[in-house]
Tab-separated table of C-alpha atoms in Angstrom:
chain	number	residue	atom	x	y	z
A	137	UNK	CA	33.296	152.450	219.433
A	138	UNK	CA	33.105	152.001	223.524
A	139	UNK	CA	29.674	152.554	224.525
A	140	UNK	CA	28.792	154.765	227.049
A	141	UNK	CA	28.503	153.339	230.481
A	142	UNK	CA	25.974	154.303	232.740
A	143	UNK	CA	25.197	153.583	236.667
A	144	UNK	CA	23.048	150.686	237.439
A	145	UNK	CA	20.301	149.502	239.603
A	146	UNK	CA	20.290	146.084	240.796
A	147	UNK	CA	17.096	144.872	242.172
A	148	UNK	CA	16.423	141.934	244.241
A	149	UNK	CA	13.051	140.942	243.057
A	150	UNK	CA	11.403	139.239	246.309
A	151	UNK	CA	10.708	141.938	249.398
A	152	UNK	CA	12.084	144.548	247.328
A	153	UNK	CA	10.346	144.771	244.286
A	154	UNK	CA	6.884	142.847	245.424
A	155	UNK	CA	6.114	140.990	248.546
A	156	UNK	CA	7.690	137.817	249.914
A	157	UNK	CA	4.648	135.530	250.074
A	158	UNK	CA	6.732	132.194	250.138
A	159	UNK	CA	7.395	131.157	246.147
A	160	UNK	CA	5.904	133.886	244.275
A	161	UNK	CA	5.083	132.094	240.611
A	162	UNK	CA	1.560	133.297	239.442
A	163	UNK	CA	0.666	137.030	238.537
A	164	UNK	CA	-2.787	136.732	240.645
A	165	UNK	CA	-0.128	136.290	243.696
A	166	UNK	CA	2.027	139.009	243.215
A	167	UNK	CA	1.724	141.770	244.982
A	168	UNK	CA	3.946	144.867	244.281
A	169	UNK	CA	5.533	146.863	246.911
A	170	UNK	CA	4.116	150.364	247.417
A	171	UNK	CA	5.944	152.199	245.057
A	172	UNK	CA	7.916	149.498	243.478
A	173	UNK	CA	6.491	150.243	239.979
A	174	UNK	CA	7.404	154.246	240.372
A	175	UNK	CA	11.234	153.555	241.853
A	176	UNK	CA	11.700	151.624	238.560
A	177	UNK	CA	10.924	154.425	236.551
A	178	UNK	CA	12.455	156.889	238.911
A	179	UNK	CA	15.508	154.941	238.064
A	180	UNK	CA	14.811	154.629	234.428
A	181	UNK	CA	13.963	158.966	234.441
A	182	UNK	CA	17.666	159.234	236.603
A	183	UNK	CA	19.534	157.180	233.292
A	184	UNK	CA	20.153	154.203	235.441
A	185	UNK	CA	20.153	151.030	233.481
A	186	UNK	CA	17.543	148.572	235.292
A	187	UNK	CA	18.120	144.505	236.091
A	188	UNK	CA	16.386	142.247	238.463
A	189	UNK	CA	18.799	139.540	240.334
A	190	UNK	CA	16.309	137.093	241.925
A	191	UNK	CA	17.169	133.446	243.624
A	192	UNK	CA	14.335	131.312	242.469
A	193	UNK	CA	14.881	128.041	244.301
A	194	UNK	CA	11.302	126.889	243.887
A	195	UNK	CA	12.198	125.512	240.608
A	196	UNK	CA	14.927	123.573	242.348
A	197	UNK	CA	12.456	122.011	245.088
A	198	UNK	CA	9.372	121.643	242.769
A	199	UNK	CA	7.137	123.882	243.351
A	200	UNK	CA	6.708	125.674	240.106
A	201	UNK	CA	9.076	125.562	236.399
A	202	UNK	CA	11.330	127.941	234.794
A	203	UNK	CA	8.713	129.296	232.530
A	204	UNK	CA	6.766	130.251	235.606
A	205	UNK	CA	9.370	132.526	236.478
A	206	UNK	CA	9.637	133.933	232.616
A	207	UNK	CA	5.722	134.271	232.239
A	208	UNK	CA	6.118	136.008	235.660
A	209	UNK	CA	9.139	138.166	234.434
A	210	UNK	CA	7.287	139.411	231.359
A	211	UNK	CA	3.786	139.983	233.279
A	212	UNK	CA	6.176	142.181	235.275
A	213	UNK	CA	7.930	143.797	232.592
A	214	UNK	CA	4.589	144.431	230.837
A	215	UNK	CA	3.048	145.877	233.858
A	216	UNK	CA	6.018	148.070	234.129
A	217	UNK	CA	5.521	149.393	230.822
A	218	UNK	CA	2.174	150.374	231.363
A	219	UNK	CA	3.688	153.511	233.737
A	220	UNK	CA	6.649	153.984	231.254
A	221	UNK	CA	9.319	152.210	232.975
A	222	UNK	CA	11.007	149.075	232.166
A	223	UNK	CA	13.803	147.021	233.571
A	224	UNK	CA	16.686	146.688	230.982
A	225	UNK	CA	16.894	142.287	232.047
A	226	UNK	CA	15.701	139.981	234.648
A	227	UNK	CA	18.004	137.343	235.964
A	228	UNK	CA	17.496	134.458	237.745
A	229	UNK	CA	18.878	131.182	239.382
A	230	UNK	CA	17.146	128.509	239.660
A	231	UNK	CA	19.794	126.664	241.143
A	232	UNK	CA	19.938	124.994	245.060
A	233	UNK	CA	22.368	122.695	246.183
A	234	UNK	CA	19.868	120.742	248.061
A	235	UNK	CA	17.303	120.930	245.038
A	236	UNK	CA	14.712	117.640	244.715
A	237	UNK	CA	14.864	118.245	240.971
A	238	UNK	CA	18.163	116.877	240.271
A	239	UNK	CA	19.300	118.650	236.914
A	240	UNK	CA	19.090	121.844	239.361
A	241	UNK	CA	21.259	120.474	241.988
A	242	UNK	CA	24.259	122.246	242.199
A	243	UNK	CA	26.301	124.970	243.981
A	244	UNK	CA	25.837	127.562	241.357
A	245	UNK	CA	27.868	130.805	240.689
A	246	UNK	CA	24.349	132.821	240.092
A	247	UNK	CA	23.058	132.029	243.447
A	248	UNK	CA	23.134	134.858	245.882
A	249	UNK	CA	25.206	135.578	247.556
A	250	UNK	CA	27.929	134.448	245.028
A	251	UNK	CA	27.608	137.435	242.508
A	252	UNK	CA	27.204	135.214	239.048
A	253	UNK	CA	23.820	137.028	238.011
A	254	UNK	CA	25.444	140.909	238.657
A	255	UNK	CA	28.868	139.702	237.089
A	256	UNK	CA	27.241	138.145	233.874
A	257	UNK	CA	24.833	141.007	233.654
A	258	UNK	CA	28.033	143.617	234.142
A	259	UNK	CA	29.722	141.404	230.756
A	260	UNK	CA	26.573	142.219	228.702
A	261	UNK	CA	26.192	145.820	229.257
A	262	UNK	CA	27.887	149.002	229.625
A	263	UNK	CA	27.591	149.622	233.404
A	264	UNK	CA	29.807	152.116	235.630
A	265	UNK	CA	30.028	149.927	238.409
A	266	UNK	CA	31.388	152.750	240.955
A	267	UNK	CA	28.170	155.021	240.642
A	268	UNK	CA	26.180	151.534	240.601
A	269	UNK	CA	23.955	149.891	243.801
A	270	UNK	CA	22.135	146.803	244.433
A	271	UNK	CA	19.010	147.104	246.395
A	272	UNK	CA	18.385	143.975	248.470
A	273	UNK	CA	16.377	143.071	251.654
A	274	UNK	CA	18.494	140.304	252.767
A	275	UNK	CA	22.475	140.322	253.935
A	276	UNK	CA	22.468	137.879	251.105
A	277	UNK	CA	22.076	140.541	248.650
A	278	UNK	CA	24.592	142.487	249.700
A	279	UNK	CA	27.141	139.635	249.981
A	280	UNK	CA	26.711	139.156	245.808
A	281	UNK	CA	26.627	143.076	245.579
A	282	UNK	CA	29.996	144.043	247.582
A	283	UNK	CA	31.221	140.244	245.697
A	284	UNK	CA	30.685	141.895	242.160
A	285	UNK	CA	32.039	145.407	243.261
A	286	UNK	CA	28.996	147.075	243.443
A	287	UNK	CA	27.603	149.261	246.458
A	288	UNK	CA	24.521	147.149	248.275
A	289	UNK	CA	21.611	148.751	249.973
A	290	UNK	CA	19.262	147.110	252.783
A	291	UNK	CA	15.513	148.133	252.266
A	292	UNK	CA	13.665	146.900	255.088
A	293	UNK	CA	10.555	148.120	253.872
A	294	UNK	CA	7.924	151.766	253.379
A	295	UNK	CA	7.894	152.713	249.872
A	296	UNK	CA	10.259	151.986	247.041
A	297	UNK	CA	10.013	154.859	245.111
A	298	UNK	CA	10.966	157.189	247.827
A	299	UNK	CA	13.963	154.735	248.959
A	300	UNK	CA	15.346	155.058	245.717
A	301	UNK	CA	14.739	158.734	245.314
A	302	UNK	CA	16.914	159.247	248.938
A	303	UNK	CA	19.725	157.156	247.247
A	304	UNK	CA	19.604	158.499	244.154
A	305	UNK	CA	19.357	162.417	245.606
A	306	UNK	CA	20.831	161.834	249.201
A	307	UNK	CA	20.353	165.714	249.966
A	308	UNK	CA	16.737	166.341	248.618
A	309	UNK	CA	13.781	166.275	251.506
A	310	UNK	CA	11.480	163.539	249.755
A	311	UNK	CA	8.581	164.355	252.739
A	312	UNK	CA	8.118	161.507	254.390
């Protein structure tokens, strides 16, 4: 039996989802984007699977590890499920071709803006990818969106949850 599939939103995690001070790693740094927390769960209310596609090169130079950005992932998730929303999975490369750490040296399909994280995430679950978006801050982003076949969105800032609300009901006055 097929399963259902259902439209998607693609978060970039960085300027979208919290603020991009540098190499975020540690939960006392984070610092969520107004509204961030509510568009999730707008999102989650709408039927919209959830998944975070973040570039995390500062495992690659050395500033922090992979289970920095896992311990980081489920703080996230956990503070997320405090409001009753939750993203369905977090991806992330911690790839750079000009990494110091060696083993993550390497031109890597999963590094925005080649569209490895959306494609692999697109394999695992049931997603219609013509009623699906990508939010992203960067041109990046949408490179690895319009790559994978899915519709990107620049958010240059203001607050998340009415961003997504305007995509999600382009007709509705959300009072700015």
């Amino acid at each position: 039996m097929q399963r259902m599939k259902r439209p998607a939103i693609f978060f970039d995690r960085d300027g979208v989802l919290n603020e991009d001070d540098g190499y975020v790693y540690e939960t006392t740094k984070l610092k969520w984007i107004d509204g961030a927390r509510e568009a999730v769960k707008t999102a989650n209310d709408a039927g919209y699977l959830v998944f975070v596609v973040t570039n995390q090169s500062g495992v690659a130079r050395g500033f922090f590890d992979e289970h920095h950005v896992q311990a980081l992932h489920e703080w996230m998730a956990a503070e997320l499920a405090g409001i009753g929303a939750h993203v369905d999975a977090f991806e992330y490369c911690p790839y750079h071709p000009d990494a110091v750490i060696e083993r993550y040296r390497q031109v890597s399909h999963r590094r925005k803006p080649a569209p490895g994280m959306i494609t692999d995430l697109l394999e695992r679950f049931p997603v219609d990818i013509g009623r699906s978006i990508l939010i992203g801050d960067k041109p990046t982003d949408l490179e690895a969106a319009r790559a994978a076949g899915v519709h990107g969105i620049l958010f240059s800032g203001g607050n998340l949850a009415e961003f997504v609300r305007s995509v999600l009901h382009p007709g509705r006055n959300i009072g700015n």
